[in-house]
Coordinates of C-alpha atoms (C1' of nucleotides) in Angstrom, one line a residue:
Chain A
M1 CA 18.8 2.8 60.2
P2 CA 17.0 6.4 59.8
E3 CA 17.3 9.9 60.6
L4 CA 17.2 12.3 58.2
P5 CA 20.6 11.6 56.3
E6 CA 19.8 8.0 56.2
V7 CA 16.2 8.3 54.7
E8 CA 17.7 11.0 52.3
I9 CA 19.8 8.1 50.7
A10 CA 17.3 5.6 51.1
C11 CA 15.0 8.2 49.3
R12 CA 17.5 8.6 46.2
A13 CA 17.4 4.8 46.0
L14 CA 13.8 4.5 45.8
R15 CA 13.8 7.3 43.0
A16 CA 15.9 5.7 41.0
W17 CA 14.3 2.1 41.4
L18 CA 10.6 3.6 41.5
E19 CA 10.0 6.8 39.8
K20 CA 8.1 6.5 36.6
T21 CA 7.6 2.7 37.0
T22 CA 4.2 0.9 37.1
I23 CA 3.4 -1.6 39.8
E24 CA 2.5 -4.7 38.3
K25 CA 1.9 -6.3 41.7
A26 CA 2.2 -5.6 45.4
A27 CA 2.1 -7.9 48.3
V28 CA 1.9 -7.5 51.8
I29 CA 3.8 -10.2 53.6
D30 CA 3.2 -9.0 57.2
A31 CA 0.1 -6.9 57.7
R32 CA 1.1 -5.9 61.2
I33 CA 3.2 -3.1 59.1
L34 CA 0.0 -1.2 58.2
D35 CA -2.1 0.8 60.3
Q36 CA -4.3 -0.9 62.9
G37 CA -7.4 -2.1 61.1
V38 CA -6.0 -1.7 57.5
S39 CA -6.3 -5.0 55.5
A40 CA -3.6 -6.2 53.4
T41 CA -5.7 -7.3 50.4
S42 CA -7.5 -3.7 50.2
V43 CA -3.8 -2.2 50.2
V44 CA -2.7 -4.7 47.4
R45 CA -5.8 -4.0 45.6
R46 CA -5.0 -0.1 45.7
L47 CA -1.7 -0.5 44.5
A48 CA -2.1 -2.9 41.7
K49 CA -1.4 -1.2 38.2
R50 CA -0.9 2.2 39.8
R51 CA 1.9 4.3 38.3
I52 CA 4.5 5.9 40.5
L53 CA 5.2 9.6 39.3
S54 CA 7.2 10.5 41.7
V55 CA 9.0 10.0 45.1
D56 CA 10.0 12.5 47.9
R57 CA 11.1 12.9 51.3
R58 CA 10.3 15.4 54.2
G59 CA 12.2 14.7 57.6
K60 CA 12.2 11.1 58.3
W61 CA 9.2 10.4 55.7
M62 CA 9.1 9.4 52.2
R63 CA 6.3 9.7 49.9
L64 CA 5.4 7.8 46.8
V65 CA 3.2 10.0 44.6
L66 CA 0.9 7.7 42.4
D67 CA -1.1 8.7 39.4
R68 CA -4.2 8.1 41.9
G69 CA -3.2 8.0 45.8
R70 CA 0.0 8.2 47.9
V71 CA 2.1 5.9 49.8
F72 CA 4.2 6.9 52.8
S73 CA 7.0 5.0 54.6
H74 CA 8.7 5.7 57.6
L75 CA 11.3 3.4 58.5
G76 CA 11.1 3.5 62.4
M77 CA 14.4 2.0 63.6
T78 CA 15.2 -0.6 61.7
G79 CA 13.4 -0.3 58.4
K80 CA 15.1 -0.3 55.1
W81 CA 14.3 -0.8 51.2
L82 CA 16.4 -3.1 49.0
L83 CA 16.4 -4.4 45.6
A84 CA 15.5 -7.8 45.5
P85 CA 18.9 -9.7 44.1
E86 CA 16.6 -12.5 42.9
P87 CA 13.1 -11.8 41.7
D88 CA 11.5 -14.3 43.5
S89 CA 13.4 -14.5 46.6
R90 CA 12.0 -13.7 50.1
L91 CA 14.1 -12.1 52.3
R92 CA 14.5 -12.3 56.2
F93 CA 12.0 -9.4 57.8
E94 CA 10.3 -8.5 54.6
K95 CA 7.0 -7.0 55.1
V96 CA 5.6 -5.3 51.6
R97 CA 6.9 -6.3 48.2
L98 CA 6.5 -3.9 44.9
D99 CA 7.1 -5.6 41.7
V100 CA 7.4 -2.9 39.0
T101 CA 8.0 -2.2 35.3
R102 CA 9.7 0.8 33.3
G103 CA 9.7 -0.3 29.7
R104 CA 11.1 -3.4 29.8
T105 CA 13.0 -3.3 33.0
K106 CA 11.5 -5.2 35.7
R107 CA 12.5 -4.7 39.2
S108 CA 11.6 -6.2 43.1
V109 CA 11.7 -3.6 45.4
R110 CA 11.2 -4.8 49.0
Y111 CA 10.3 -3.3 52.4
L112 CA 12.3 -5.1 55.8
D113 CA 11.5 -4.1 58.9
P114 CA 12.5 -6.5 62.1
R115 CA 11.4 -4.4 64.6
L116 CA 8.1 -3.5 62.8
F117 CA 8.5 0.3 64.3
G118 CA 8.2 1.6 60.7
R119 CA 5.0 2.5 59.3
F120 CA 3.7 1.8 55.5
V121 CA 0.5 3.8 54.8
V122 CA -1.6 4.1 51.6
S123 CA -3.7 7.1 51.4
D124 CA -5.7 9.1 48.7
E125 CA -4.5 12.2 50.5
D126 CA -1.3 13.5 52.6
I127 CA -1.6 12.3 55.9
P128 CA -1.3 14.4 59.0
A129 CA 2.0 12.7 60.0
W130 CA 3.6 14.3 56.7
T131 CA 1.7 17.7 56.8
E132 CA 2.6 18.5 60.2
L133 CA 6.2 18.0 59.9
G134 CA 8.1 21.2 60.7
P135 CA 10.8 22.6 58.1
D136 CA 13.1 20.1 56.7
P137 CA 16.6 21.3 57.3
L138 CA 18.4 20.1 54.3
T139 CA 15.6 21.0 51.8
D140 CA 13.9 24.1 53.6
G141 CA 16.9 25.2 55.7
I142 CA 16.4 26.8 58.8
D143 CA 14.7 30.0 59.3
V144 CA 16.5 31.2 62.6
A145 CA 13.7 33.8 63.4
R146 CA 11.1 31.0 63.1
F147 CA 13.1 28.5 64.9
A148 CA 13.9 30.7 67.8
E149 CA 10.3 31.5 68.1
R150 CA 9.5 27.9 68.5
L151 CA 12.3 27.2 71.2
R152 CA 11.0 30.5 72.8
K153 CA 7.7 28.9 73.7
R154 CA 9.1 25.2 75.4
S155 CA 10.6 24.5 78.9
L156 CA 11.7 21.3 78.2
P157 CA 15.4 20.2 77.7
I158 CA 16.6 21.4 74.1
K159 CA 17.4 17.9 73.2
A160 CA 13.8 16.7 73.8
V161 CA 12.7 19.7 71.6
L162 CA 15.1 18.8 68.8
L163 CA 13.4 15.4 68.7
D164 CA 9.9 17.3 68.0
Q165 CA 9.1 16.5 64.3
T166 CA 7.1 19.5 64.3
V167 CA 9.9 21.7 65.3
L168 CA 12.3 20.8 62.6
A169 CA 11.8 17.4 60.3
G170 CA 14.2 14.8 60.5
V171 CA 16.4 15.3 63.5
G172 CA 16.7 12.2 65.7
N173 CA 18.8 11.0 68.5
I174 CA 22.1 11.0 66.5
Q175 CA 21.8 14.4 64.8
A176 CA 20.5 16.2 68.1
T177 CA 23.4 15.0 70.0
E178 CA 25.9 16.1 67.4
A179 CA 24.8 19.0 66.4
L180 CA 24.3 20.4 70.3
F181 CA 28.2 19.6 70.7
F182 CA 28.9 21.4 67.6
A183 CA 26.9 24.5 69.3
G184 CA 28.2 23.8 72.5
V185 CA 25.2 23.8 74.0
D186 CA 24.0 21.7 77.1
P187 CA 21.6 19.1 76.1
R188 CA 20.0 20.0 79.3
T189 CA 19.2 23.4 78.9
P190 CA 15.4 24.5 78.7
A191 CA 15.1 25.4 75.4
Q192 CA 13.5 28.8 76.1
K193 CA 16.7 29.4 78.1
I194 CA 19.0 29.6 74.8
A195 CA 20.3 33.1 74.0
Q196 CA 19.9 34.0 70.7
P197 CA 23.5 33.5 69.4
K198 CA 23.4 29.9 70.6
V199 CA 20.0 29.6 68.6
T200 CA 21.8 30.7 65.7
A201 CA 25.3 28.5 66.2
L202 CA 22.3 25.3 66.8
A203 CA 20.6 26.3 63.7
R204 CA 23.8 26.2 61.9
A205 CA 25.1 23.1 63.6
I206 CA 22.0 20.8 62.8
K207 CA 22.8 21.7 59.3
R208 CA 26.7 21.0 59.5
S209 CA 25.8 17.7 61.1
I210 CA 23.5 16.6 58.8
A211 CA 26.0 17.6 55.8
R212 CA 28.7 15.8 57.1
T213 CA 26.6 12.6 58.0
L214 CA 25.0 12.6 54.3
A215 CA 28.5 13.1 52.9
A216 CA 29.9 10.1 54.9
H217 CA 26.8 8.2 53.5
E218 CA 27.6 9.5 50.0
G219 CA 31.2 8.2 50.3
E220 CA 30.3 4.6 51.0
E221 CA 29.2 2.1 48.5
G222 CA 26.3 -0.2 49.1
P223 CA 24.0 -0.3 52.0
I224 CA 24.9 1.7 55.4
A225 CA 25.7 0.3 58.3
E226 CA 22.7 -0.8 60.3
Y227 CA 24.3 -0.3 63.7
V228 CA 26.6 2.2 65.2
S229 CA 28.9 0.2 67.3
E230 CA 31.3 2.0 69.7
G231 CA 34.4 1.1 67.9
A232 CA 36.3 2.6 64.8
D233 CA 33.5 2.5 62.4
N234 CA 31.5 4.8 64.5
P235 CA 31.4 7.9 62.1
F236 CA 30.0 10.2 64.7
V237 CA 31.9 12.8 66.8
I238 CA 30.5 12.1 70.2
Y239 CA 27.4 10.0 69.5
G240 CA 28.0 6.5 70.5
R241 CA 31.3 7.5 72.5
G242 CA 30.4 8.2 76.1
G243 CA 33.3 7.8 78.6
D244 CA 35.9 8.8 75.5
P245 CA 37.8 11.9 75.7
C246 CA 36.0 15.0 74.3
P247 CA 37.8 15.4 70.7
K248 CA 38.1 19.5 72.1
C249 CA 39.2 19.2 75.2
K250 CA 39.9 15.7 76.2
T251 CA 37.4 15.8 79.3
A252 CA 35.6 12.3 79.8
L253 CA 32.3 12.7 77.8
S254 CA 29.2 12.0 79.8
K255 CA 26.5 9.9 79.1
I256 CA 22.8 10.5 80.5
M257 CA 19.2 9.6 80.0
L258 CA 17.5 12.5 78.5
A259 CA 13.8 12.4 77.3
G260 CA 14.3 8.7 77.5
R261 CA 16.9 8.4 75.1
G262 CA 20.7 7.9 75.6
T263 CA 22.8 11.6 75.4
V264 CA 26.4 11.9 75.2
F265 CA 27.9 15.6 76.0
C266 CA 30.8 17.4 77.2
R267 CA 30.3 19.0 80.6
T268 CA 33.3 21.5 79.7
C269 CA 32.2 22.4 76.2
Q270 CA 28.8 22.1 76.4
G271 CA 27.7 24.9 78.9
R272 CA 24.6 26.0 79.9
Chain B
dC1 C1' 21.1 -12.7 81.5
dG2 C1' 20.3 -7.6 81.7
dG3 C1' 20.5 -3.5 79.3
dC4 C1' 20.7 -0.7 75.1
dA5 C1' 19.4 0.4 70.5
dT6 C1' 19.4 6.0 64.5
dG7 C1' 11.3 6.4 66.5
dT8 C1' 6.8 7.3 67.8
dT9 C1' 2.5 7.2 70.2
dG10 C1' -0.5 6.8 74.4
dC11 C1' -1.5 6.6 79.2
dG12 C1' -1.2 8.1 83.7
dC13 C1' 0.0 11.5 86.9
dA14 C1' 1.0 16.3 88.7
Chain C
dT1 C1' -5.9 22.3 80.1
dT2 C1' -1.1 21.2 79.7
dG3 C1' 3.2 19.1 80.3
dC4 C1' 6.2 15.7 81.4
dG5 C1' 8.2 10.6 82.3
dC6 C1' 7.7 6.4 80.8
dA7 C1' 6.0 2.1 79.1
dA8 C1' 5.1 -0.3 75.1
dC9 C1' 5.7 -1.8 70.3
dA10 C1' 9.4 -6.4 68.4
dT11 C1' 14.1 -7.8 68.0
dG12 C1' 19.4 -8.0 67.7
dC13 C1' 23.3 -7.0 69.9
dC14 C1' 27.0 -7.0 73.6

DNA sequence: CGGCATGTTGCGCA
DNA sequence: TTGCGCAACATGCC
């Protein structure tokens, strides 16, 4: 379920469930979620009795800061954290389990991930995947001059560059698609060919799209929809709407593959 | 059955 | 050396 807005929602939940708790017991149900060569027993040992001081997020990564060491969680395509309804149930697709206490309150928090594209990393220090992230549009904002500087060096289509997590952290296929539409930029345009006013418009469009998606998630109670279907429950403006009329000009929206990802855009409204 | 899916990475080739 | 397309990872849905 994860791009920046969804991870932000997940992060807030983890903060409420885990911050200022003690891990009484951790369990790794499926070691394939760990990095190659890391054993479940070593992770379990390192987490036992650790205190979780804080939970934060950069882009699509979340970090639990412990009294000794850190945990990094990336949801991949289908990862999610849930509060177990019953402490002893085993949930479908469960990979990791954290049983925590805060005073007399006990909770069992689970990481689920059917496709196993997510990551769960325990480390003494911040990991490269975290430190190498670019600015987070929600928490850091976008410095347009620096953003333009990064785009100027890249010949790839702008959409491919937006998916580079060292340029901006947290922009995925949906946010890139939506933002390019809002800014009126053709996703195939080489990044370095985008004129300055369009770069400014794009920076603003990325923030607007993220804020819009976040607001949609804040408005719903309970878990976030897992899949975007093509139906009426699709909350996005053009993502998942290939073939439909453009919301601005009614031209049929095009759908192409770009950088290996499905890409929807309007050939009339999104010029090069 | 085939194709596609909100992500990332590593490989092979130009 | 760099840049790029593509397969691979594992599973579900239409």
